[in-house]
PDB file of C-alpha atoms and ligand atoms in Angstrom:
ATOM      1  CA  MET H  39     -47.244  -1.838   4.128  1.00 88.00           C
ATOM      2  CA  TYR H  40     -50.331   0.007   2.863  1.00 93.00           C
ATOM      3  CA  TYR H  41     -52.045  -0.445  -0.538  1.00 96.00           C
ATOM      4  CA  SER H  42     -54.161   1.755  -2.400  1.00 97.00           C
ATOM      5  CA  ILE H  43     -57.146  -0.307  -4.088  1.00 97.00           C
ATOM      6  CA  ARG H  44     -59.552   1.501  -6.417  1.00 97.00           C
ATOM      7  CA  MET H  45     -62.408   0.184  -8.403  1.00 98.00           C
ATOM      8  CA  ARG H  46     -64.441   1.720 -11.414  1.00 97.00           C
ATOM      9  CA  ALA H  47     -67.234  -0.037 -13.267  1.00 97.00           C
ATOM     10  CA  ALA H  48     -69.178   0.764 -16.266  1.00 97.00           C
ATOM     11  CA  GLN H  49     -71.763  -0.642 -18.498  1.00 97.00           C
ATOM     12  CA  GLY H  50     -71.550  -0.850 -22.276  1.00 97.00           C
ATOM     13  CA  GLY H  51     -67.688  -1.117 -22.210  1.00 97.00           C
ATOM     14  CA  ALA H  52     -65.075   0.696 -20.464  1.00 96.00           C
ATOM     15  CA  HIS H  53     -65.488   4.437 -19.421  1.00 94.00           C
ATOM     16  CA  GLU H  54     -62.950   5.434 -22.109  1.00 92.00           C
ATOM     17  CA  LYS H  55     -64.810   3.707 -24.755  1.00 94.00           C
ATOM     18  CA  GLY H  56     -68.165   5.336 -23.895  1.00 92.00           C
ATOM     19  CA  GLY H  57     -69.269   3.105 -21.285  1.00 95.00           C
ATOM     20  CA  HIS H  58     -71.974   4.465 -18.715  1.00 95.00           C
ATOM     21  CA  HIS H  59     -70.374   4.800 -15.432  1.00 95.00           C
ATOM     22  CA  ILE H  60     -71.975   2.345 -12.708  1.00 96.00           C
ATOM     23  CA  SER H  61     -69.805   2.779  -9.612  1.00 96.00           C
ATOM     24  CA  GLY H  62     -66.348   3.788  -8.328  1.00 96.00           C
ATOM     25  CA  ALA H  63     -64.812   3.284  -4.884  1.00 96.00           C
ATOM     26  CA  GLU H  64     -61.471   3.051  -3.058  1.00 96.00           C
ATOM     27  CA  ARG H  65     -59.799   2.371   0.077  1.00 96.00           C
ATOM     28  CA  ILE H  66     -56.288   2.222   1.577  1.00 96.00           C
ATOM     29  CA  VAL H  67     -55.636  -0.904   3.452  1.00 93.00           C
ATOM     30  CA  THR H  68     -53.166  -3.338   4.828  1.00 93.00           C
ATOM     31  CA  LYS H  69     -52.144  -6.373   2.848  1.00 95.00           C
ATOM     32  CA  ASP H  70     -54.275  -8.664   4.814  1.00 96.00           C
ATOM     33  CA  GLN H  71     -57.279  -6.712   4.001  1.00 95.00           C
ATOM     34  CA  LEU H  72     -56.735  -6.623   0.260  1.00 97.00           C
ATOM     35  CA  GLU H  73     -58.488 -10.018  -0.788  1.00 97.00           C
ATOM     36  CA  GLN H  74     -61.687  -9.357   1.122  1.00 97.00           C
ATOM     37  CA  LEU H  75     -61.942  -5.775  -0.041  1.00 97.00           C
ATOM     38  CA  SER H  76     -61.414  -6.805  -3.645  1.00 98.00           C
ATOM     39  CA  ALA H  77     -64.346  -9.039  -3.246  1.00 98.00           C
ATOM     40  CA  GLU H  78     -66.466  -6.247  -1.787  1.00 97.00           C
ATOM     41  CA  LEU H  79     -65.680  -3.776  -4.479  1.00 98.00           C
ATOM     42  CA  VAL H  80     -66.427  -6.386  -7.353  1.00 98.00           C
ATOM     43  CA  HIS H  81     -69.774  -7.175  -5.500  1.00 98.00           C
ATOM     44  CA  ARG H  82     -70.524  -3.417  -5.633  1.00 97.00           C
ATOM     45  CA  ALA H  83     -70.175  -3.163  -9.369  1.00 97.00           C
ATOM     46  CA  LEU H  84     -72.068  -6.207 -10.008  1.00 97.00           C
ATOM     47  CA  HIS H  85     -75.091  -5.493  -7.701  1.00 97.00           C
ATOM     48  CA  HIS H  86     -75.582  -1.548  -8.102  1.00 97.00           C
ATOM     49  CA  SER H  87     -78.643   0.455  -8.235  1.00 96.00           C
ATOM     50  CA  LYS H  88     -77.454   1.830 -11.498  1.00 96.00           C
ATOM     51  CA  GLY H  89     -77.298  -1.644 -12.965  1.00 96.00           C
ATOM     52  CA  CYS H  90     -74.919  -4.592 -13.398  1.00 97.00           C
ATOM     53  CA  ALA H  91     -71.386  -3.547 -14.618  1.00 97.00           C
ATOM     54  CA  ASP H  92     -69.879  -5.344 -17.804  1.00 97.00           C
ATOM     55  CA  PHE H  93     -66.547  -3.437 -17.316  1.00 98.00           C
ATOM     56  CA  ILE H  94     -64.757  -3.755 -13.955  1.00 98.00           C
ATOM     57  CA  ARG H  95     -61.267  -2.279 -13.334  1.00 98.00           C
ATOM     58  CA  LEU H  96     -59.545  -2.831 -10.170  1.00 98.00           C
ATOM     59  CA  THR H  97     -56.216  -1.015  -9.371  1.00 97.00           C
ATOM     60  CA  ILE H  98     -53.861  -1.926  -6.507  1.00 97.00           C
ATOM     61  CA  ASP H  99     -50.738  -0.457  -5.703  1.00 94.00           C
ATOM     62  CA  ALA H 100     -48.572  -0.116  -2.640  1.00 95.00           C
ATOM     63  CA  ILE H 101     -48.216   3.462  -1.116  1.00 94.00           C
ATOM     64  CA  ASP H 102     -45.133   5.323  -0.261  1.00 87.00           C
ATOM     65  CA  GLU H 103     -45.640   5.859   3.416  1.00 87.00           C
ATOM     66  CA  THR H 104     -43.233   8.636   3.733  1.00 89.00           C
ATOM     67  CA  GLY H 105     -45.627  10.938   2.063  1.00 90.00           C
ATOM     68  CA  ILE H 106     -48.916  10.453   4.085  1.00 95.00           C
ATOM     69  CA  HIS H 107     -51.012  13.445   5.177  1.00 97.00           C
ATOM     70  CA  TYR H 108     -53.193  13.150   8.314  1.00 97.00           C
ATOM     71  CA  VAL H 109     -56.180  15.406   8.123  1.00 98.00           C
ATOM     72  CA  PRO H 110     -58.868  15.726  10.840  1.00 98.00           C
ATOM     73  CA  ALA H 111     -62.501  14.957   9.467  1.00 98.00           C
ATOM     74  CA  LEU H 112     -64.759  17.856   9.006  1.00 98.00           C
ATOM     75  CA  SER H 113     -67.443  18.311  11.350  1.00 98.00           C
ATOM     76  CA  VAL H 114     -70.928  17.216  10.269  1.00 98.00           C
ATOM     77  CA  LYS H 115     -74.156  19.200  10.302  1.00 98.00           C
ATOM     78  CA  THR H 116     -77.441  18.054   8.903  1.00 98.00           C
ATOM     79  CA  THR H 117     -80.391  19.778   7.341  1.00 98.00           C
ATOM     80  CA  HIS H 118     -83.696  18.064   6.182  1.00 98.00           C
ATOM     81  CA  ALA H 119     -85.523  20.087   3.786  1.00 98.00           C
ATOM     82  CA  THR H 120     -89.169  19.601   2.860  1.00 98.00           C
ATOM     83  CA  SER H 121     -88.590  19.616  -1.000  1.00 98.00           C
ATOM     84  CA  VAL H 122     -85.931  19.707  -3.473  1.00 98.00           C
ATOM     85  CA  GLU H 123     -86.473  23.298  -4.058  1.00 98.00           C
ATOM     86  CA  ALA H 124     -86.184  24.032  -0.450  1.00 98.00           C
ATOM     87  CA  ALA H 125     -82.917  22.040  -0.190  1.00 98.00           C
ATOM     88  CA  TYR H 126     -81.412  23.939  -3.179  1.00 98.00           C
ATOM     89  CA  ALA H 127     -82.460  27.222  -1.279  1.00 98.00           C
ATOM     90  CA  ILE H 128     -80.416  26.119   1.481  1.00 98.00           C
ATOM     91  CA  ALA H 129     -77.523  25.139  -0.413  1.00 98.00           C
ATOM     92  CA  GLN H 130     -77.356  28.227  -2.199  1.00 98.00           C
ATOM     93  CA  LYS H 131     -77.648  30.225   1.295  1.00 98.00           C
ATOM     94  CA  LEU H 132     -74.607  28.179   2.653  1.00 98.00           C
ATOM     95  CA  LEU H 133     -72.456  28.413  -0.436  1.00 98.00           C
ATOM     96  CA  THR H 134     -73.045  32.079  -0.885  1.00 98.00           C
ATOM     97  CA  THR H 135     -72.144  32.947   2.770  1.00 98.00           C
ATOM     98  CA  HIS H 136     -68.951  30.857   2.482  1.00 98.00           C
ATOM     99  CA  GLY H 137     -67.192  32.309  -0.541  1.00 97.00           C
ATOM    100  CA  VAL H 138     -69.105  30.990  -3.606  1.00 98.00           C
ATOM    101  CA  THR H 139     -71.005  33.660  -5.487  1.00 98.00           C
ATOM    102  CA  GLU H 140     -74.695  33.048  -6.592  1.00 98.00           C
ATOM    103  CA  THR H 141     -73.526  33.275 -10.175  1.00 98.00           C
ATOM    104  CA  ALA H 142     -70.801  30.755  -9.760  1.00 98.00           C
ATOM    105  CA  LEU H 143     -73.246  28.242  -8.239  1.00 98.00           C
ATOM    106  CA  GLN H 144     -75.792  28.473 -10.970  1.00 98.00           C
ATOM    107  CA  GLN H 145     -73.091  28.301 -13.546  1.00 98.00           C
ATOM    108  CA  GLY H 146     -71.642  25.213 -11.937  1.00 98.00           C
ATOM    109  CA  LEU H 147     -74.947  23.621 -11.684  1.00 98.00           C
ATOM    110  CA  HIS H 148     -75.710  24.446 -15.238  1.00 98.00           C
ATOM    111  CA  LEU H 149     -72.385  22.808 -16.331  1.00 98.00           C
ATOM    112  CA  LEU H 150     -73.112  19.791 -14.423  1.00 97.00           C
ATOM    113  CA  ARG H 151     -76.824  19.362 -15.832  1.00 96.00           C
ATOM    114  CA  THR H 152     -75.634  19.872 -19.386  1.00 96.00           C
ATOM    115  CA  GLN H 153     -73.011  17.165 -19.380  1.00 94.00           C
ATOM    116  CA  LYS H 154     -73.798  14.591 -22.170  1.00 89.00           C
ATOM    117  CA  GLU H 155     -72.884  11.682 -19.965  1.00 89.00           C
ATOM    118  CA  ALA H 156     -72.640  10.936 -16.372  1.00 89.00           C
ATOM    119  CA  MET H 157     -69.213  11.884 -14.944  1.00 93.00           C
ATOM    120  CA  ARG H 158     -67.143   9.793 -12.937  1.00 92.00           C
ATOM    121  CA  GLY H 159     -65.155  12.757 -11.482  1.00 97.00           C
ATOM    122  CA  ALA H 160     -65.860  16.334 -10.500  1.00 98.00           C
ATOM    123  CA  LEU H 161     -66.087  19.695 -12.144  1.00 98.00           C
ATOM    124  CA  ILE H 162     -63.564  22.308 -10.998  1.00 98.00           C
ATOM    125  CA  CYS H 163     -65.351  25.514 -11.041  1.00 98.00           C
ATOM    126  CA  ASN H 164     -64.116  29.333 -10.376  1.00 98.00           C
ATOM    127  CA  ALA H 165     -65.733  30.250  -7.061  1.00 98.00           C
ATOM    128  CA  LEU H 166     -66.585  33.717  -8.400  1.00 98.00           C
ATOM    129  CA  THR H 167     -67.698  33.122 -11.977  1.00 98.00           C
ATOM    130  CA  GLY H 168     -68.402  29.378 -12.056  1.00 98.00           C
ATOM    131  CA  ASP H 169     -66.293  28.918 -15.136  1.00 97.00           C
ATOM    132  CA  ARG H 170     -64.779  25.435 -15.612  1.00 98.00           C
ATOM    133  CA  MET H 171     -61.076  25.446 -14.672  1.00 97.00           C
ATOM    134  CA  ASP H 172     -60.007  22.024 -15.677  1.00 97.00           C
ATOM    135  CA  ASN H 173     -59.962  20.516 -19.121  1.00 96.00           C
ATOM    136  CA  LEU H 174     -60.684  16.861 -18.193  1.00 96.00           C
ATOM    137  CA  GLY H 175     -63.830  16.559 -20.314  1.00 94.00           C
ATOM    138  CA  ASN H 176     -66.639  14.232 -19.347  1.00 92.00           C
ATOM    139  CA  ARG H 177     -64.243  12.325 -16.954  1.00 94.00           C
ATOM    140  CA  GLY H 178     -63.699  15.246 -14.624  1.00 97.00           C
ATOM    141  CA  LEU H 179     -61.111  15.106 -11.784  1.00 98.00           C
ATOM    142  CA  ARG H 180     -61.285  11.883  -9.896  1.00 97.00           C
ATOM    143  CA  VAL H 181     -60.039  12.242  -6.314  1.00 98.00           C
ATOM    144  CA  SER H 182     -58.125   9.246  -5.147  1.00 97.00           C
ATOM    145  CA  ARG H 183     -55.837   7.875  -2.447  1.00 96.00           C
ATOM    146  CA  MET H 184     -57.942   8.663   0.755  1.00 97.00           C
ATOM    147  CA  ALA H 185     -59.455   6.603   3.497  1.00 97.00           C
ATOM    148  CA  PHE H 186     -60.061   6.859   7.254  1.00 97.00           C
ATOM    149  CA  ALA H 187     -56.992   6.378   9.173  1.00 95.00           C
ATOM    150  CA  ASN H 188     -58.968   3.956  11.195  1.00 95.00           C
ATOM    151  CA  GLU H 189     -62.089   2.933   9.600  1.00 95.00           C
ATOM    152  CA  ASN H 190     -63.635   1.151  12.523  1.00 96.00           C
ATOM    153  CA  LYS H 191     -63.015   3.951  14.960  1.00 97.00           C
ATOM    154  CA  ALA H 192     -64.080   6.545  12.675  1.00 98.00           C
ATOM    155  CA  CYS H 193     -67.370   4.763  11.974  1.00 98.00           C
ATOM    156  CA  GLN H 194     -67.862   4.310  15.704  1.00 98.00           C
ATOM    157  CA  TYR H 195     -67.338   8.045  16.379  1.00 98.00           C
ATOM    158  CA  PHE H 196     -69.761   9.108  13.699  1.00 98.00           C
ATOM    159  CA  GLN H 197     -72.254   6.454  14.515  1.00 98.00           C
ATOM    160  CA  GLU H 198     -72.469   8.012  18.108  1.00 97.00           C
ATOM    161  CA  GLN H 199     -73.464  11.234  16.507  1.00 97.00           C
ATOM    162  CA  GLY H 200     -76.220   9.524  14.434  1.00 98.00           C
ATOM    163  CA  HIS H 201     -74.210   9.266  11.178  1.00 98.00           C
ATOM    164  CA  THR H 202     -74.054   6.025   9.501  1.00 98.00           C
ATOM    165  CA  GLY H 203     -73.962   4.279   5.996  1.00 98.00           C
ATOM    166  CA  ILE H 204     -71.454   3.825   3.276  1.00 97.00           C
ATOM    167  CA  HIS H 205     -72.640   6.912   1.279  1.00 98.00           C
ATOM    168  CA  PHE H 206     -71.875   9.191   4.231  1.00 98.00           C
ATOM    169  CA  GLN H 207     -68.593   7.439   5.220  1.00 98.00           C
ATOM    170  CA  GLU H 208     -67.010   7.572   1.764  1.00 98.00           C
ATOM    171  CA  ALA H 209     -68.397  10.983   0.957  1.00 98.00           C
ATOM    172  CA  LEU H 210     -67.000  12.323   4.328  1.00 98.00           C
ATOM    173  CA  VAL H 211     -63.576  11.092   3.542  1.00 98.00           C
ATOM    174  CA  LEU H 212     -63.574  12.365  -0.009  1.00 98.00           C
ATOM    175  CA  ALA H 213     -64.904  15.910   1.148  1.00 99.00           C
ATOM    176  CA  THR H 214     -62.344  16.072   3.883  1.00 98.00           C
ATOM    177  CA  LYS H 215     -59.600  15.767   1.487  1.00 98.00           C
ATOM    178  CA  VAL H 216     -60.992  17.994  -1.105  1.00 98.00           C
ATOM    179  CA  LEU H 217     -61.547  20.839   1.300  1.00 98.00           C
ATOM    180  CA  SER H 218     -57.960  20.309   2.819  1.00 98.00           C
ATOM    181  CA  ALA H 219     -56.606  21.517  -0.477  1.00 98.00           C
ATOM    182  CA  PRO H 220     -55.922  25.227  -0.029  1.00 97.00           C
ATOM    183  CA  GLN H 221     -57.280  25.951  -3.574  1.00 98.00           C
ATOM    184  CA  VAL H 222     -60.756  24.595  -2.716  1.00 98.00           C
ATOM    185  CA  ILE H 223     -63.313  26.945  -1.146  1.00 98.00           C
ATOM    186  CA  SER H 224     -66.327  24.566  -1.185  1.00 98.00           C
ATOM    187  CA  GLU H 225     -68.019  21.696  -2.810  1.00 98.00           C
ATOM    188  CA  PHE H 226     -71.588  20.740  -3.819  1.00 98.00           C
ATOM    189  CA  CYS H 227     -72.333  17.105  -4.268  1.00 98.00           C
ATOM    190  CA  ILE H 228     -75.340  14.834  -5.251  1.00 98.00           C
ATOM    191  CA  SER H 229     -74.948  11.073  -5.417  1.00 97.00           C
ATOM    192  CA  ASP H 230     -75.703   9.581  -9.044  1.00 96.00           C
ATOM    193  CA  ASP H 231     -77.315   6.565  -7.220  1.00 96.00           C
ATOM    194  CA  PRO H 232     -81.105   6.799  -7.965  1.00 96.00           C
ATOM    195  CA  ASP H 233     -81.962   5.619  -4.553  1.00 96.00           C
ATOM    196  CA  TYR H 234     -79.906   8.083  -2.491  1.00 98.00           C
ATOM    197  CA  THR H 235     -81.296  11.506  -2.584  1.00 98.00           C
ATOM    198  CA  THR H 236     -79.194  13.136   0.160  1.00 98.00           C
ATOM    199  CA  GLY H 237     -76.282  15.354  -0.921  1.00 98.00           C
ATOM    200  CA  TYR H 238     -74.016  17.708   0.904  1.00 98.00           C
ATOM    201  CA  VAL H 239     -72.291  20.873   0.728  1.00 98.00           C
ATOM    202  CA  SER H 240     -68.729  21.533   2.291  1.00 98.00           C
ATOM    203  CA  TYR H 241     -67.205  24.869   3.416  1.00 98.00           C
ATOM    204  CA  GLY H 242     -64.892  26.002   6.015  1.00 96.00           C
ATOM    205  CA  HIS H 243     -64.516  23.084   8.321  1.00 97.00           C
ATOM    206  CA  THR H 244     -68.172  21.793   7.830  1.00 98.00           C
ATOM    207  CA  TYR H 245     -69.623  18.786   5.912  1.00 98.00           C
ATOM    208  CA  HIS H 246     -73.394  19.686   5.767  1.00 98.00           C
ATOM    209  CA  ARG H 247     -75.576  16.830   4.750  1.00 98.00           C
ATOM    210  CA  LEU H 248     -78.435  18.073   2.919  1.00 98.00           C
ATOM    211  CA  GLY H 249     -81.608  16.543   1.256  1.00 95.00           C
ATOM    212  CA  PRO H 250     -83.574  15.820  -0.703  1.00 98.00           C
ATOM    213  CA  LEU H 251     -81.565  17.269  -3.608  1.00 98.00           C
ATOM    214  CA  LYS H 252     -83.251  15.329  -6.276  1.00 98.00           C
ATOM    215  CA  GLU H 253     -86.400  13.114  -6.682  1.00 97.00           C
ATOM    216  CA  PHE H 254     -86.161   9.338  -5.866  1.00 97.00           C
ATOM    217  CA  GLY H 255     -85.131   7.375  -8.908  1.00 97.00           C
ATOM    218  CA  ASP H 256     -83.355  10.132 -10.519  1.00 96.00           C
ATOM    219  CA  GLU H 257     -79.819   8.989 -11.660  1.00 95.00           C
ATOM    220  CA  ARG H 258     -78.390  12.527 -12.230  1.00 95.00           C
ATOM    221  CA  GLY H 259     -75.778  13.424  -9.873  1.00 97.00           C
ATOM    222  CA  GLY H 260     -72.302  14.830  -9.681  1.00 97.00           C
ATOM    223  CA  ARG H 261     -69.678  16.851  -7.838  1.00 98.00           C
ATOM    224  CA  ILE H 262     -68.554  20.537  -8.368  1.00 98.00           C
ATOM    225  CA  PHE H 263     -65.499  21.688  -6.442  1.00 98.00           C
ATOM    226  CA  PHE H 264     -65.501  25.684  -6.218  1.00 98.00           C
ATOM    227  CA  VAL H 265     -61.961  26.943  -6.060  1.00 98.00           C
ATOM    228  CA  GLN H 266     -59.987  30.203  -5.824  1.00 98.00           C
ATOM    229  CA  PRO H 267     -59.908  32.050  -9.274  1.00 96.00           C
ATOM    230  CA  ASN H 268     -56.010  32.262  -9.587  1.00 93.00           C
ATOM    231  CA  MET H 269     -55.019  28.783  -8.503  1.00 96.00           C
ATOM    232  CA  SER H 270     -52.926  26.306 -10.383  1.00 96.00           C
ATOM    233  CA  ILE H 271     -54.985  23.384 -11.652  1.00 97.00           C
ATOM    234  CA  ASP H 272     -51.924  21.108 -11.993  1.00 97.00           C
ATOM    235  CA  ASP H 273     -50.954  21.444  -8.240  1.00 98.00           C
ATOM    236  CA  LEU H 274     -54.553  20.913  -7.290  1.00 98.00           C
ATOM    237  CA  GLN H 275     -54.954  17.822  -9.522  1.00 98.00           C
ATOM    238  CA  ASN H 276     -51.760  16.465  -8.439  1.00 97.00           C
ATOM    239  CA  TYR H 277     -52.777  16.714  -4.628  1.00 98.00           C
ATOM    240  CA  LEU H 278     -56.237  15.358  -5.201  1.00 98.00           C
ATOM    241  CA  GLU H 279     -55.132  12.549  -7.379  1.00 97.00           C
ATOM    242  CA  ASN H 280     -51.686  11.377  -5.827  1.00 95.00           C
ATOM    243  CA  THR H 281     -51.258  12.596  -2.367  1.00 96.00           C
ATOM    244  CA  THR H 282     -52.258   9.926   0.281  1.00 96.00           C
ATOM    245  CA  VAL H 283     -54.567  11.351   2.870  1.00 97.00           C
ATOM    246  CA  LEU H 284     -55.810   9.561   5.973  1.00 97.00           C
ATOM    247  CA  VAL H 285     -58.843  11.216   7.725  1.00 98.00           C
ATOM    248  CA  THR H 286     -58.697  11.141  11.622  1.00 98.00           C
ATOM    249  CA  THR H 287     -61.314  11.454  14.097  1.00 98.00           C
ATOM    250  CA  PRO H 288     -61.024  12.721  17.643  1.00 96.00           C
ATOM    251  CA  ASN H 289     -61.233   9.278  19.128  1.00 93.00           C
ATOM    252  CA  ASN H 290     -58.081   8.372  16.926  1.00 85.00           C
ATOM    253  CA  THR H 291     -55.434  10.783  16.300  1.00 72.00           C
ATOM    254  CA  PRO H 292     -51.793   9.840  15.353  1.00 65.00           C
ATOM    255  CA  ASN H 293     -49.391  11.085  18.063  1.00 53.00           C
TER     256      ASN H 293
HETATM  257  N1  WAQ U  30     -63.719  11.935  -7.341  1.00 80.34           N
HETATM  258  C1  WAQ U  30     -64.370  13.062  -7.898  1.00 80.34           C
HETATM  259  N2  WAQ U  30     -65.748  12.856  -8.187  1.00 80.34           N
HETATM  260  C2  WAQ U  30     -66.176  11.822  -7.884  1.00 80.34           C
HETATM  261  C3  WAQ U  30     -65.629  10.742  -7.227  1.00 80.34           C
HETATM  262  C4  WAQ U  30     -64.328  10.931  -6.788  1.00 80.34           C
HETATM  263  N3  WAQ U  30     -63.562   9.951  -6.328  1.00 80.34           N
HETATM  264  N4  WAQ U  30     -66.414   9.697  -6.864  1.00 80.34           N
HETATM  265  C5  WAQ U  30     -67.587  10.107  -7.322  1.00 80.34           C
HETATM  266  N5  WAQ U  30     -67.518  11.391  -7.879  1.00 80.34           N
HETATM  267  C6  WAQ U  30     -68.533  12.242  -8.509  1.00 80.34           C
HETATM  268  C7  WAQ U  30     -69.139  11.572  -9.886  1.00 80.34           C
HETATM  269  O1  WAQ U  30     -69.386  12.597 -10.799  1.00 80.34           O
HETATM  270  C8  WAQ U  30     -70.198  10.891  -9.331  1.00 80.34           C
HETATM  271  O2  WAQ U  30     -71.309  10.797 -10.422  1.00 80.34           O
HETATM  272  C9  WAQ U  30     -70.830  11.891  -8.388  1.00 80.34           C
HETATM  273  O3  WAQ U  30     -69.615  12.441  -7.687  1.00 80.34           O
HETATM  274  C10 WAQ U  30     -71.663  11.138  -7.240  1.00 80.34           C
HETATM  275  O4  WAQ U  30     -70.719   9.992  -6.845  1.00 80.34           O
HETATM  276  O5  WAQ U  30     -73.936  12.434   3.953  1.00 80.34           O
HETATM  277  O6  WAQ U  30     -72.740   8.673  -3.199  1.00 80.34           O
HETATM  278  O7  WAQ U  30     -70.311   8.220  -5.401  1.00 80.34           O
HETATM  279  O8  WAQ U  30     -75.598  11.086   3.343  1.00 80.34           O
HETATM  280  O9  WAQ U  30     -72.626   8.432  -6.320  1.00 80.34           O
HETATM  281  C11 WAQ U  30     -73.516  11.853  -0.375  1.00 80.34           C
HETATM  282  C12 WAQ U  30     -73.637  11.480   1.078  1.00 80.34           C
HETATM  283  C13 WAQ U  30     -73.026  10.549  -1.136  1.00 80.34           C
HETATM  284  C14 WAQ U  30     -74.485  12.533   1.661  1.00 80.34           C
HETATM  285  C15 WAQ U  30     -72.556  10.839  -2.504  1.00 80.34           C
HETATM  286  O10 WAQ U  30     -71.724   9.999  -4.562  1.00 80.34           O
HETATM  287  C16 WAQ U  30     -74.721  11.946   3.321  1.00 80.34           C
HETATM  288  C17 WAQ U  30     -72.450   9.584  -3.514  1.00 80.34           C
HETATM  289  P1  WAQ U  30     -71.421   9.079  -5.793  1.00 80.34           P
HETATM  290 MG1   MG U  31     -69.146   6.708  -4.570  1.00 80.34          MG
HETATM  291 MG1   MG U  32     -59.528  24.353   1.394  1.00 80.34          MG
HETATM  292 MG1   MG U  33     -72.866   6.681  -7.174  1.00 80.34          MG
END
């Protein structure tokens, strides 16, 4: 039996009561891992670079195993830029050669930067125009119910390629699920953690690590999912929130 475990934490009260988003994370685990993982997620909420949470919500529920999708991990590329400006120029080049227009990117970034409060989910933007396609307000769309099919094997696989760390691992899982939605063309992501300046763009079958996308100490981050202009937002939201996706690596594929 598998369980979905999700944590969200805020400061100044609950998110829905105006609290400032501190941290969110999730896993899919077996029953015997639940207690330890609960402790780890609570620890994260209490010892985060954005501050100590005063609101922590843990949600645990059993997963319907008949509906699990297995999706191969995106392949990973890395570019180290010499400045934030140079990193943005590279992001622009990558996205505009993979189905996102320059207008859409600029509009998406503008929408992200003008949010009044830090979001805990993503903006869904039209890949041609950049116009926002969801109506989820400052919360945005929060992707859920995804994990590595075998976390130890996946981490080992990526470590051998030089890719380590919880930011990378969680982001790769999320990006793999997001890009597996047929409606999604590309993603742009910057961490909201002030001590983590590397972000990524995803497109095709690639997760492209790219930094620095902001200055050290900056808490502003966010995610933009660029989507096909005529897609159904309800179908996309349902897939990203509710369908269980387990991400496989070449050293661990289900038979
Ligand atoms: N669904 C949708 N959006 C999310 C989710 C989610 N489950 N989790 C976070 N976000 C949005 C939200 O707006 C956050 O403010 C923003 O993304 C950043 O979230 O390979 O750590 O969890 O080294 O801070 C990139 C790793 C790490 C690059 C990204 O994001 C690399 C990261 P964070
Ligand atoms: Mg996170
Ligand atoms: Mg896709
Ligand atoms: Mg964060």
